[in-house]
Tab-separated table of C-alpha atoms in Angstrom:
chain	number	residue	atom	x	y	z
D	182	LYS	CA	-10.002	16.383	4.842
D	183	ASN	CA	-6.710	14.577	4.278
D	184	GLN	CA	-6.475	13.646	0.624
D	185	VAL	CA	-3.905	12.586	-1.915
D	186	GLU	CA	-4.808	13.105	-5.560
D	187	GLN	CA	-2.838	11.737	-8.450
D	188	SER	CA	-2.819	12.532	-12.135
D	189	PRO	CA	-3.141	11.315	-14.713
D	190	GLN	CA	-5.251	8.306	-13.825
D	191	SER	CA	-3.590	6.350	-16.605
D	192	LEU	CA	-0.817	6.943	-19.093
D	193	ILE	CA	0.534	5.178	-22.173
D	194	ILE	CA	4.025	5.939	-23.445
D	195	LEU	CA	6.479	4.406	-25.867
D	196	GLU	CA	9.518	2.564	-24.606
D	197	GLY	CA	12.489	4.880	-24.198
D	198	LYS	CA	10.382	7.971	-23.578
D	199	ASN	CA	10.269	9.978	-20.360
D	200	CYS	CA	7.161	10.688	-18.318
D	201	THR	CA	6.109	12.592	-15.219
D	202	LEU	CA	3.416	11.615	-12.756
D	203	GLN	CA	1.800	14.164	-10.458
D	204	CYS	CA	0.657	14.062	-6.848
D	205	ASN	CA	-1.174	16.806	-4.942
D	206	TYR	CA	-1.948	16.429	-1.287
D	207	THR	CA	-3.926	18.169	1.420
D	208	VAL	CA	-2.508	16.351	4.411
D	209	SER	CA	-1.689	17.816	7.786
D	210	PRO	CA	0.474	17.270	9.667
D	211	PHE	CA	2.927	16.139	7.026
D	212	SER	CA	5.733	13.770	7.944
D	213	ASN	CA	6.991	12.306	4.700
D	214	LEU	CA	5.935	11.469	1.156
D	215	ARG	CA	6.567	8.163	-0.572
D	216	TRP	CA	6.217	6.840	-4.062
D	217	TYR	CA	5.432	3.160	-4.496
D	218	LYS	CA	5.440	0.986	-7.597
D	219	GLN	CA	2.867	-1.799	-7.753
D	220	ASP	CA	3.170	-4.458	-10.404
D	221	THR	CA	0.044	-6.364	-11.371
D	222	GLY	CA	-0.673	-9.051	-8.807
D	223	ARG	CA	2.027	-7.865	-6.438
D	224	GLY	CA	2.265	-5.691	-3.379
D	225	PRO	CA	3.520	-2.089	-3.545
D	226	VAL	CA	7.288	-1.602	-3.477
D	227	SER	CA	8.853	1.597	-2.196
D	228	LEU	CA	10.711	3.747	-4.725
D	229	THR	CA	11.477	6.911	-2.755
D	230	ILE	CA	10.706	8.554	0.549
D	231	MET	CA	11.139	12.281	1.208
D	232	THR	CA	10.711	14.431	4.283
D	233	PHE	CA	9.394	17.990	4.008
D	234	SER	CA	12.924	19.375	3.886
D	235	GLU	CA	13.924	17.355	0.838
D	236	ASN	CA	13.238	18.686	-2.647
D	237	THR	CA	14.353	15.761	-4.743
D	238	LYS	CA	15.371	12.155	-4.442
D	239	SER	CA	16.478	9.694	-7.068
D	240	ASN	CA	16.390	5.934	-7.347
D	241	GLY	CA	17.956	4.893	-10.614
D	242	ARG	CA	15.781	6.126	-13.460
D	243	TYR	CA	13.158	7.355	-10.992
D	244	THR	CA	13.376	10.905	-9.637
D	245	ALA	CA	10.863	12.289	-7.188
D	246	THR	CA	10.437	15.962	-6.388
D	247	LEU	CA	8.616	17.611	-3.540
D	248	ASP	CA	7.362	21.169	-3.085
D	249	ALA	CA	6.107	21.356	0.482
D	250	ASP	CA	4.848	24.915	-0.025
D	251	THR	CA	2.480	24.040	-2.839
D	252	LYS	CA	1.957	20.497	-1.516
D	253	GLN	CA	2.883	18.918	-4.798
D	254	SER	CA	5.119	16.036	-5.733
D	255	SER	CA	6.102	14.483	-9.018
D	256	LEU	CA	7.725	11.252	-10.104
D	257	HIS	CA	9.814	11.452	-13.254
D	258	ILE	CA	10.733	8.284	-15.099
D	259	THR	CA	13.613	8.540	-17.516
D	260	ALA	CA	14.166	6.327	-20.543
D	261	SER	CA	11.164	4.146	-19.775
D	262	GLN	CA	11.370	0.373	-20.050
D	263	LEU	CA	8.660	-2.217	-20.548
D	264	SER	CA	9.164	-3.277	-16.923
D	265	ASP	CA	8.082	0.181	-15.797
D	266	SER	CA	4.500	-0.779	-16.680
D	267	ALA	CA	2.768	-0.716	-13.304
D	268	SER	CA	0.686	1.416	-10.990
D	269	TYR	CA	2.506	4.211	-9.189
D	270	ILE	CA	1.074	5.231	-5.850
D	271	CYS	CA	1.790	8.444	-3.983
D	272	VAL	CA	1.567	8.052	-0.203
D	273	VAL	CA	1.708	10.799	2.407
D	274	SER	CA	2.452	10.076	6.037
D	275	LEU	CA	0.608	11.985	8.740
D	276	GLY	CA	3.014	10.708	11.312
D	277	SER	CA	3.185	7.549	13.364
D	278	TYR	CA	1.539	4.744	11.418
D	279	LYS	CA	-1.015	6.812	9.507
D	280	LEU	CA	-0.511	6.731	5.723
D	281	ILE	CA	-2.819	8.383	3.197
D	282	PHE	CA	-2.717	6.621	-0.172
D	283	GLY	CA	-3.459	8.127	-3.553
D	284	SER	CA	-5.490	6.132	-6.040
D	285	GLY	CA	-2.459	5.649	-8.267
D	286	THR	CA	-1.469	6.246	-11.878
D	287	ARG	CA	-1.504	3.245	-14.202
D	288	LEU	CA	1.442	3.421	-16.569
D	289	LEU	CA	1.699	1.289	-19.680
D	290	VAL	CA	4.947	1.299	-21.613
D	291	ARG	CA	4.590	0.009	-25.164
D	292	PRO	CA	7.408	-1.268	-27.355
R	160	ASP	CA	15.034	-13.131	2.959
R	161	ALA	CA	11.709	-14.391	1.595
R	162	GLY	CA	9.924	-11.147	2.359
R	163	VAL	CA	6.413	-10.942	3.748
R	164	ILE	CA	4.611	-14.186	2.956
R	165	GLN	CA	0.856	-14.314	2.553
R	166	SER	CA	-1.421	-17.263	1.977
R	167	PRO	CA	-3.461	-18.176	0.154
R	168	ARG	CA	-2.745	-16.101	-2.974
R	169	HIS	CA	-6.315	-16.515	-4.148
R	170	GLU	CA	-9.453	-17.439	-2.245
R	171	VAL	CA	-12.923	-17.942	-3.630
R	172	THR	CA	-15.660	-18.585	-1.125
R	173	GLU	CA	-19.412	-18.506	-0.854
R	174	MET	CA	-21.233	-15.790	1.000
R	175	GLY	CA	-21.632	-16.658	4.654
R	176	GLN	CA	-18.519	-18.781	4.891
R	177	GLU	CA	-15.597	-18.057	7.168
R	178	VAL	CA	-12.388	-16.894	5.529
R	179	THR	CA	-8.944	-16.847	7.127
R	180	LEU	CA	-6.023	-15.022	5.580
R	181	ARG	CA	-2.505	-15.645	6.812
R	182	CYS	CA	0.665	-13.606	7.002
R	183	LYS	CA	4.261	-14.263	7.980
R	184	PRO	CA	6.163	-10.998	8.473
R	185	ILE	CA	9.850	-10.478	7.860
R	186	SER	CA	11.886	-11.834	10.743
R	187	GLY	CA	12.849	-9.066	13.154
R	188	HIS	CA	10.096	-6.710	12.075
R	189	ASP	CA	8.068	-5.545	15.055
R	190	TYR	CA	5.200	-3.860	13.215
R	191	LEU	CA	2.592	-5.695	11.163
R	192	PHE	CA	-0.165	-4.099	9.108
R	193	TRP	CA	-3.235	-5.427	7.325
R	194	TYR	CA	-4.507	-3.470	4.322
R	195	ARG	CA	-7.384	-3.906	1.912
R	196	GLN	CA	-7.225	-2.705	-1.685
R	197	THR	CA	-10.211	-2.153	-3.958
R	198	MET	CA	-10.626	-0.276	-7.198
R	199	MET	CA	-13.060	2.143	-5.599
R	200	ARG	CA	-11.228	2.916	-2.366
R	201	GLY	CA	-7.606	2.088	-3.071
R	202	LEU	CA	-5.462	0.926	-0.146
R	203	GLU	CA	-7.001	1.156	3.305
R	204	LEU	CA	-5.385	0.305	6.621
R	205	LEU	CA	-7.485	-2.190	8.570
R	206	ILE	CA	-5.403	-2.839	11.669
R	207	TYR	CA	-1.823	-2.819	12.824
R	208	PHE	CA	0.179	-4.583	15.520
R	209	ASN	CA	3.307	-3.633	17.413
R	210	ASN	CA	5.188	-6.438	19.135
R	211	ASN	CA	2.177	-8.726	18.548
R	212	VAL	CA	-0.229	-6.333	20.279
R	213	PRO	CA	-3.059	-4.724	18.291
R	214	ILE	CA	-2.549	-0.969	18.433
R	215	ASP	CA	-5.314	0.420	16.255
R	216	ASP	CA	-8.180	-1.483	14.690
R	217	SER	CA	-10.280	1.541	13.779
R	218	GLY	CA	-10.003	0.626	10.107
R	219	MET	CA	-11.672	-2.744	10.557
R	220	PRO	CA	-14.953	-2.323	8.684
R	221	GLU	CA	-17.197	-4.185	11.104
R	222	ASP	CA	-17.405	-6.916	13.693
R	223	ARG	CA	-17.260	-9.590	11.035
R	224	PHE	CA	-13.551	-8.819	10.723
R	225	SER	CA	-11.013	-9.901	13.337
R	226	ALA	CA	-7.237	-10.143	13.385
R	227	LYS	CA	-4.797	-11.908	15.643
R	228	MET	CA	-1.059	-12.111	16.031
R	229	PRO	CA	-0.284	-15.018	18.370
R	230	ASN	CA	3.478	-14.646	17.907
R	231	ALA	CA	6.061	-12.519	16.121
R	232	SER	CA	6.060	-14.678	13.025
R	233	PHE	CA	2.382	-15.153	12.274
R	234	SER	CA	-0.828	-13.190	11.916
R	235	THR	CA	-4.331	-13.968	10.689
R	236	LEU	CA	-7.190	-11.886	9.375
R	237	LYS	CA	-10.549	-13.584	9.665
R	238	ILE	CA	-13.870	-12.667	8.110
R	239	GLN	CA	-16.937	-14.384	9.498
R	240	PRO	CA	-19.418	-14.435	7.865
R	241	SER	CA	-18.063	-13.259	4.535
R	242	GLU	CA	-20.100	-11.076	2.169
R	243	PRO	CA	-19.668	-10.237	-1.538
R	244	ARG	CA	-18.637	-6.670	-0.665
R	245	ASP	CA	-15.603	-8.099	1.131
R	246	SER	CA	-14.153	-9.070	-2.235
R	247	ALA	CA	-10.804	-7.284	-2.512
R	248	VAL	CA	-7.070	-7.828	-2.344
R	249	TYR	CA	-5.822	-8.024	1.217
R	250	PHE	CA	-2.211	-7.066	1.859
R	251	CYS	CA	-0.053	-7.688	4.868
R	252	ALA	CA	2.971	-5.459	5.458
R	253	SER	CA	5.684	-5.394	8.084
R	254	SER	CA	8.233	-2.886	9.302
R	255	HIS	CA	11.168	-3.024	11.705
R	256	SER	CA	10.487	0.348	13.296
R	257	SER	CA	7.957	3.104	13.291
R	258	ILE	CA	7.158	4.370	9.841
R	259	GLU	CA	8.771	7.752	10.338
R	260	GLY	CA	11.760	8.148	8.062
R	261	ASN	CA	11.931	4.429	7.615
R	262	ASP	CA	11.795	2.906	4.185
R	263	GLY	CA	11.731	-0.627	5.505
R	264	TYR	CA	7.997	-1.009	5.033
R	265	THR	CA	7.507	-4.214	3.050
R	266	PHE	CA	4.274	-5.491	1.556
R	267	GLY	CA	3.397	-9.083	0.841
R	268	SER	CA	2.014	-10.160	-2.525
R	269	GLY	CA	-1.536	-10.089	-1.255
R	270	THR	CA	-4.510	-12.432	-1.102
R	271	ARG	CA	-7.187	-11.894	-3.724
R	272	LEU	CA	-10.496	-12.709	-2.062
R	273	THR	CA	-13.649	-13.286	-4.062
R	274	VAL	CA	-16.911	-13.856	-2.214
R	275	VAL	CA	-19.704	-15.151	-4.429
């Protein structure tokens, strides 16, 4: 069964601290993996997209890694800001239009 | 660019009533997707269109749901009759090519539907 599992389910950190979110997937065939940020009351916004041949990709303070062998990905947030408070969703593409969404990690950054 | 525009932002309706959700994709995008998001099931694809033609509606939960795209700039998702279990946030998204390797997949802000 194609699944995307994320951990932790929720996370609270202090402003300025770093954090890492995890994503494990059992999806085949694998086309690409995306990380989305979803603010409360808004639609998801793409942060990074990686194909199986890419190990890491950065977008500002966000860095995503991918290990296609172990089927694991992580999203590292550096020097967190209050505006980073959101849900972060890991999405794996099977190919064509088919996307498998994780349930997300809710991040709260406190001052 | 105003992005993907959805209306209404919030909808509260009584069970049994017809509900119509609207979406205006980004100009030039040839793919349009309807998603539903709930706490229990996360984001689920309901249906998607390519060049205004429905390609796959296998995610539509039942016959009470229907979607149309009469032209490249407008799509509707209709629920008739609505039921409390339809309560969710419905997202529309558009893309200017197939999803593969393309990061131009843009979501709207969603319509929060509450059926009482």
